[in-house]
C-alpha cells in the first residue's frame, strides 16, 4: 500500500505544470468541438501512461536486480535528490505535433503522451519508485493514478489555465517531496 500511495502522490504533484499536463490542455482545446473527445483523450492518457509506466517500472525492477541492496539504496536516494532538483525547472510545451491531430483525439493523445513521457521526470520517478519499492503493480497503478489525478481535471475543464496556479510554489513543494523521499530512502 505504501508503494501505491507514494507513487500516486509523487506523480500527481510532479505532473502539475509538466509538459504532459500542458499537452492535455492543448488536446482538450484542439478537439473540444468533437463529441466524445474528452472521453477519448482521457482514455488515451490512461492507456498511454499505463504502457509507458509499466515499461519504466519494469526497467527499475530489472536494473535494481544487478546491484547490491546497499548500493541500490544509495542510487535510489541519489535519484530522488536529482529529481528534486530537476522538478525546480518547469517544463514548456514543445512545438505542436499537428500531424497526429489527423488521427483523432484517442490516437493523437495516446501517441503524443507516450512520446512526451519518454525521459520525462514522471517516467524517471516511476523507474526510481519501482526500484525502491520492488512492487511493480502497485507502482504502475500509483503512477498511472497520479497522472490521471493531475490530467483529467485539465481535460474536463478544457478552458482551465495552468498559469492561474502558483507554479513556483508547487514546483518547490514537489522538490521538497522528492528530497524527503531521498532522505527516507537513506534512513530506512
mmCIF file of C-alpha atoms in Angstrom:
data_model
loop_
_atom_site.group_PDB
_atom_site.id
_atom_site.type_symbol
_atom_site.label_atom_id
_atom_site.label_comp_id
_atom_site.label_asym_id
_atom_site.label_seq_id
_atom_site.Cartn_x
_atom_site.Cartn_y
_atom_site.Cartn_z
ATOM 1 C CA UNK A 1 0.000 0.000 0.000
ATOM 2 C CA UNK A 2 2.925 2.334 0.737
ATOM 3 C CA UNK A 3 4.189 1.903 -2.843
ATOM 4 C CA UNK A 4 0.753 2.758 -4.247
ATOM 5 C CA UNK A 5 0.272 5.850 -2.080
ATOM 6 C CA UNK A 6 3.819 7.166 -2.501
ATOM 7 C CA UNK A 7 3.675 6.652 -6.269
ATOM 8 C CA UNK A 8 0.276 8.319 -6.603
ATOM 9 C CA UNK A 9 1.191 11.349 -4.520
ATOM 10 C CA UNK A 10 4.623 11.768 -6.056
ATOM 11 C CA UNK A 11 3.454 11.681 -9.672
ATOM 12 C CA UNK A 12 0.270 13.711 -9.089
ATOM 13 C CA UNK A 13 2.316 16.548 -7.625
ATOM 14 C CA UNK A 14 5.204 16.236 -10.097
ATOM 15 C CA UNK A 15 2.774 16.340 -13.026
ATOM 16 C CA UNK A 16 1.402 19.790 -12.162
ATOM 17 C CA UNK A 17 2.766 22.182 -14.766
ATOM 18 C CA UNK A 18 4.581 19.340 -16.566
ATOM 19 C CA UNK A 19 4.645 19.260 -20.369
ATOM 20 C CA UNK A 20 2.192 16.358 -20.466
ATOM 21 C CA UNK A 21 -0.312 18.371 -18.434
ATOM 22 C CA UNK A 22 0.119 21.223 -20.895
ATOM 23 C CA UNK A 23 -0.349 18.685 -23.694
ATOM 24 C CA UNK A 24 -3.630 17.549 -22.084
ATOM 25 C CA UNK A 25 -4.794 21.165 -22.101
ATOM 26 C CA UNK A 26 -3.825 21.618 -25.768
ATOM 27 C CA UNK A 27 -5.534 18.369 -26.799
ATOM 28 C CA UNK A 28 -8.706 19.261 -24.892
ATOM 29 C CA UNK A 29 -8.821 22.653 -26.608
ATOM 30 C CA UNK A 30 -7.935 21.215 -30.028
ATOM 31 C CA UNK A 31 -10.665 18.569 -30.008
ATOM 32 C CA UNK A 32 -13.284 20.462 -27.966
ATOM 33 C CA UNK A 33 -15.628 20.640 -30.961
ATOM 34 C CA UNK A 34 -15.883 16.836 -31.240
ATOM 35 C CA UNK A 35 -18.499 14.858 -29.345
ATOM 36 C CA UNK A 36 -16.885 12.337 -27.000
ATOM 37 C CA UNK A 37 -13.439 13.902 -27.384
ATOM 38 C CA UNK A 38 -12.896 14.355 -23.639
ATOM 39 C CA UNK A 39 -13.566 10.661 -23.029
ATOM 40 C CA UNK A 40 -11.240 9.683 -25.894
ATOM 41 C CA UNK A 41 -8.492 11.968 -24.585
ATOM 42 C CA UNK A 42 -8.818 10.644 -21.023
ATOM 43 C CA UNK A 43 -8.724 7.047 -22.290
ATOM 44 C CA UNK A 44 -5.679 7.888 -24.442
ATOM 45 C CA UNK A 45 -3.890 9.404 -21.425
ATOM 46 C CA UNK A 46 -4.748 6.381 -19.267
ATOM 47 C CA UNK A 47 -3.622 3.685 -21.712
ATOM 48 C CA UNK A 48 -0.514 5.568 -22.820
ATOM 49 C CA UNK A 49 0.549 6.212 -19.228
ATOM 50 C CA UNK A 50 -0.162 2.618 -18.254
ATOM 51 C CA UNK A 51 2.031 1.280 -21.081
ATOM 52 C CA UNK A 52 4.807 3.820 -20.564
ATOM 53 C CA UNK A 53 4.946 3.500 -16.791
ATOM 54 C CA UNK A 54 4.745 -0.301 -16.902
ATOM 55 C CA UNK A 55 7.852 -0.309 -19.109
ATOM 56 C CA UNK A 56 9.574 2.215 -16.815
ATOM 57 C CA UNK A 57 8.711 0.244 -13.665
ATOM 58 C CA UNK A 58 9.918 -2.973 -15.274
ATOM 59 C CA UNK A 59 13.246 -1.278 -16.106
ATOM 60 C CA UNK A 60 13.507 -0.141 -12.478
ATOM 61 C CA UNK A 61 12.888 -3.678 -11.214
ATOM 62 C CA UNK A 62 15.317 -5.158 -13.720
ATOM 63 C CA UNK A 63 18.110 -2.642 -13.096
ATOM 64 C CA UNK A 64 17.993 -2.919 -9.310
ATOM 65 C CA UNK A 65 18.442 -6.713 -9.548
ATOM 66 C CA UNK A 66 22.018 -6.243 -10.792
ATOM 67 C CA UNK A 67 23.346 -4.283 -7.845
ATOM 68 C CA UNK A 68 23.720 -4.846 -4.137
ATOM 69 C CA UNK A 69 20.879 -3.653 -1.887
ATOM 70 C CA UNK A 70 23.190 -1.137 -0.197
ATOM 71 C CA UNK A 71 24.371 0.400 -3.485
ATOM 72 C CA UNK A 72 20.786 0.301 -4.758
ATOM 73 C CA UNK A 73 19.626 2.277 -1.739
ATOM 74 C CA UNK A 74 22.212 4.996 -2.414
ATOM 75 C CA UNK A 75 21.408 5.104 -6.128
ATOM 76 C CA UNK A 76 17.664 5.358 -5.486
ATOM 77 C CA UNK A 77 18.195 8.082 -2.861
ATOM 78 C CA UNK A 78 20.524 9.965 -5.219
ATOM 79 C CA UNK A 79 17.934 9.673 -7.983
ATOM 80 C CA UNK A 80 15.277 11.176 -5.717
ATOM 81 C CA UNK A 81 17.614 14.090 -4.944
ATOM 82 C CA UNK A 82 18.328 14.573 -8.674
ATOM 83 C CA UNK A 83 14.590 14.594 -9.471
ATOM 84 C CA UNK A 84 14.081 17.124 -6.658
ATOM 85 C CA UNK A 85 16.454 19.475 -8.460
ATOM 86 C CA UNK A 86 15.032 18.650 -11.897
ATOM 87 C CA UNK A 87 11.470 19.444 -10.840
ATOM 88 C CA UNK A 88 12.510 23.007 -9.997
ATOM 89 C CA UNK A 89 12.894 23.669 -13.742
ATOM 90 C CA UNK A 90 9.349 23.957 -15.138
ATOM 91 C CA UNK A 91 8.529 22.344 -18.477
ATOM 92 C CA UNK A 92 7.353 24.198 -21.525
ATOM 93 C CA UNK A 93 5.418 22.553 -24.317
ATOM 94 C CA UNK A 94 7.484 21.704 -27.377
ATOM 95 C CA UNK A 95 6.197 22.566 -30.835
ATOM 96 C CA UNK A 96 2.755 21.209 -31.648
ATOM 97 C CA UNK A 97 2.552 17.813 -33.282
ATOM 98 C CA UNK A 98 -0.270 18.720 -35.684
ATOM 99 C CA UNK A 99 0.241 15.683 -37.951
ATOM 100 C CA UNK A 100 -1.018 13.496 -35.102
ATOM 101 C CA UNK A 101 -4.235 15.507 -34.774
ATOM 102 C CA UNK A 102 -5.475 13.961 -38.015
ATOM 103 C CA UNK A 103 -5.620 10.595 -36.229
ATOM 104 C CA UNK A 104 -8.392 11.778 -33.924
ATOM 105 C CA UNK A 105 -8.417 12.517 -30.197
ATOM 106 C CA UNK A 106 -7.710 8.986 -28.906
ATOM 107 C CA UNK A 107 -4.767 8.041 -31.146
ATOM 108 C CA UNK A 108 -3.297 11.546 -31.080
ATOM 109 C CA UNK A 109 -3.422 11.554 -27.281
ATOM 110 C CA UNK A 110 -2.053 8.017 -26.946
ATOM 111 C CA UNK A 111 0.912 8.666 -29.259
ATOM 112 C CA UNK A 112 1.719 12.201 -28.085
ATOM 113 C CA UNK A 113 1.514 11.271 -24.391
ATOM 114 C CA UNK A 114 3.693 8.213 -24.876
ATOM 115 C CA UNK A 115 6.319 10.292 -26.682
ATOM 116 C CA UNK A 116 6.100 13.185 -24.198
ATOM 117 C CA UNK A 117 6.598 10.822 -21.247
ATOM 118 C CA UNK A 118 9.834 9.368 -22.642
ATOM 119 C CA UNK A 119 12.588 10.617 -20.344
ATOM 120 C CA UNK A 120 10.151 12.878 -18.503
ATOM 121 C CA UNK A 121 10.555 13.353 -14.762
ATOM 122 C CA UNK A 122 7.424 11.323 -14.024
ATOM 123 C CA UNK A 123 8.799 8.411 -16.073
ATOM 124 C CA UNK A 124 12.149 8.655 -14.298
ATOM 125 C CA UNK A 125 10.283 8.819 -10.979
ATOM 126 C CA UNK A 126 8.455 5.623 -11.955
ATOM 127 C CA UNK A 127 11.764 3.851 -12.570
ATOM 128 C CA UNK A 128 13.091 5.049 -9.206
ATOM 129 C CA UNK A 129 9.892 4.232 -7.284
ATOM 130 C CA UNK A 130 9.827 0.755 -8.783
ATOM 131 C CA UNK A 131 13.436 0.165 -7.779
ATOM 132 C CA UNK A 132 12.734 1.439 -4.266
ATOM 133 C CA UNK A 133 9.545 -0.473 -3.531
ATOM 134 C CA UNK A 134 10.014 -3.684 -5.553
ATOM 135 C CA UNK A 135 6.239 -3.678 -6.136
ATOM 136 C CA UNK A 136 5.783 -3.295 -9.879
ATOM 137 C CA UNK A 137 1.974 -3.473 -9.982
ATOM 138 C CA UNK A 138 1.479 -1.044 -7.085
ATOM 139 C CA UNK A 139 3.954 1.464 -8.522
ATOM 140 C CA UNK A 140 2.392 1.306 -12.005
ATOM 141 C CA UNK A 141 -1.109 1.684 -10.555
ATOM 142 C CA UNK A 142 0.042 4.558 -8.360
ATOM 143 C CA UNK A 143 1.939 6.481 -11.019
ATOM 144 C CA UNK A 144 -0.893 5.999 -13.509
ATOM 145 C CA UNK A 145 -3.424 7.148 -10.918
ATOM 146 C CA UNK A 146 -1.228 10.168 -10.164
ATOM 147 C CA UNK A 147 -1.149 11.079 -13.868
ATOM 148 C CA UNK A 148 -4.923 10.766 -14.070
ATOM 149 C CA UNK A 149 -5.463 12.880 -10.947
ATOM 150 C CA UNK A 150 -3.358 15.661 -12.472
ATOM 151 C CA UNK A 151 -4.592 15.451 -16.075
ATOM 152 C CA UNK A 152 -8.275 14.506 -16.044
ATOM 153 C CA UNK A 153 -9.424 17.792 -14.448
ATOM 154 C CA UNK A 154 -7.454 19.692 -17.110
ATOM 155 C CA UNK A 155 -9.184 17.750 -19.891
ATOM 156 C CA UNK A 156 -12.623 18.136 -18.319
ATOM 157 C CA UNK A 157 -12.217 21.858 -17.647
ATOM 158 C CA UNK A 158 -10.646 22.412 -21.086
ATOM 159 C CA UNK A 159 -10.519 26.166 -20.611
ATOM 160 C CA UNK A 160 -8.524 25.823 -17.394
ATOM 161 C CA UNK A 161 -5.168 27.548 -17.454
ATOM 162 C CA UNK A 162 -2.103 26.285 -15.593
ATOM 163 C CA UNK A 163 -0.968 29.904 -15.433
ATOM 164 C CA UNK A 164 -3.520 30.521 -12.669
ATOM 165 C CA UNK A 165 -1.766 28.096 -10.314
ATOM 166 C CA UNK A 166 1.122 29.123 -8.058
ATOM 167 C CA UNK A 167 3.596 27.107 -10.156
ATOM 168 C CA UNK A 168 6.738 28.202 -8.314
ATOM 169 C CA UNK A 169 5.247 27.102 -5.005
ATOM 170 C CA UNK A 170 4.026 23.821 -6.498
ATOM 171 C CA UNK A 171 7.435 23.038 -8.019
ATOM 172 C CA UNK A 172 9.198 23.835 -4.738
ATOM 173 C CA UNK A 173 6.785 21.641 -2.801
ATOM 174 C CA UNK A 174 7.343 18.812 -5.247
ATOM 175 C CA UNK A 175 11.128 19.245 -4.943
ATOM 176 C CA UNK A 176 10.795 19.008 -1.160
ATOM 177 C CA UNK A 177 8.704 15.831 -1.537
ATOM 178 C CA UNK A 178 11.372 14.180 -3.727
ATOM 179 C CA UNK A 179 14.131 15.294 -1.346
ATOM 180 C CA UNK A 180 12.186 13.797 1.584
ATOM 181 C CA UNK A 181 11.821 10.539 -0.332
ATOM 182 C CA UNK A 182 15.605 10.587 -0.791
ATOM 183 C CA UNK A 183 16.190 11.142 2.928
ATOM 184 C CA UNK A 184 13.686 8.428 3.888
ATOM 185 C CA UNK A 185 15.377 6.038 1.460
ATOM 186 C CA UNK A 186 18.759 6.700 3.056
ATOM 187 C CA UNK A 187 17.470 6.346 6.601
ATOM 188 C CA UNK A 188 15.230 3.288 6.211
#
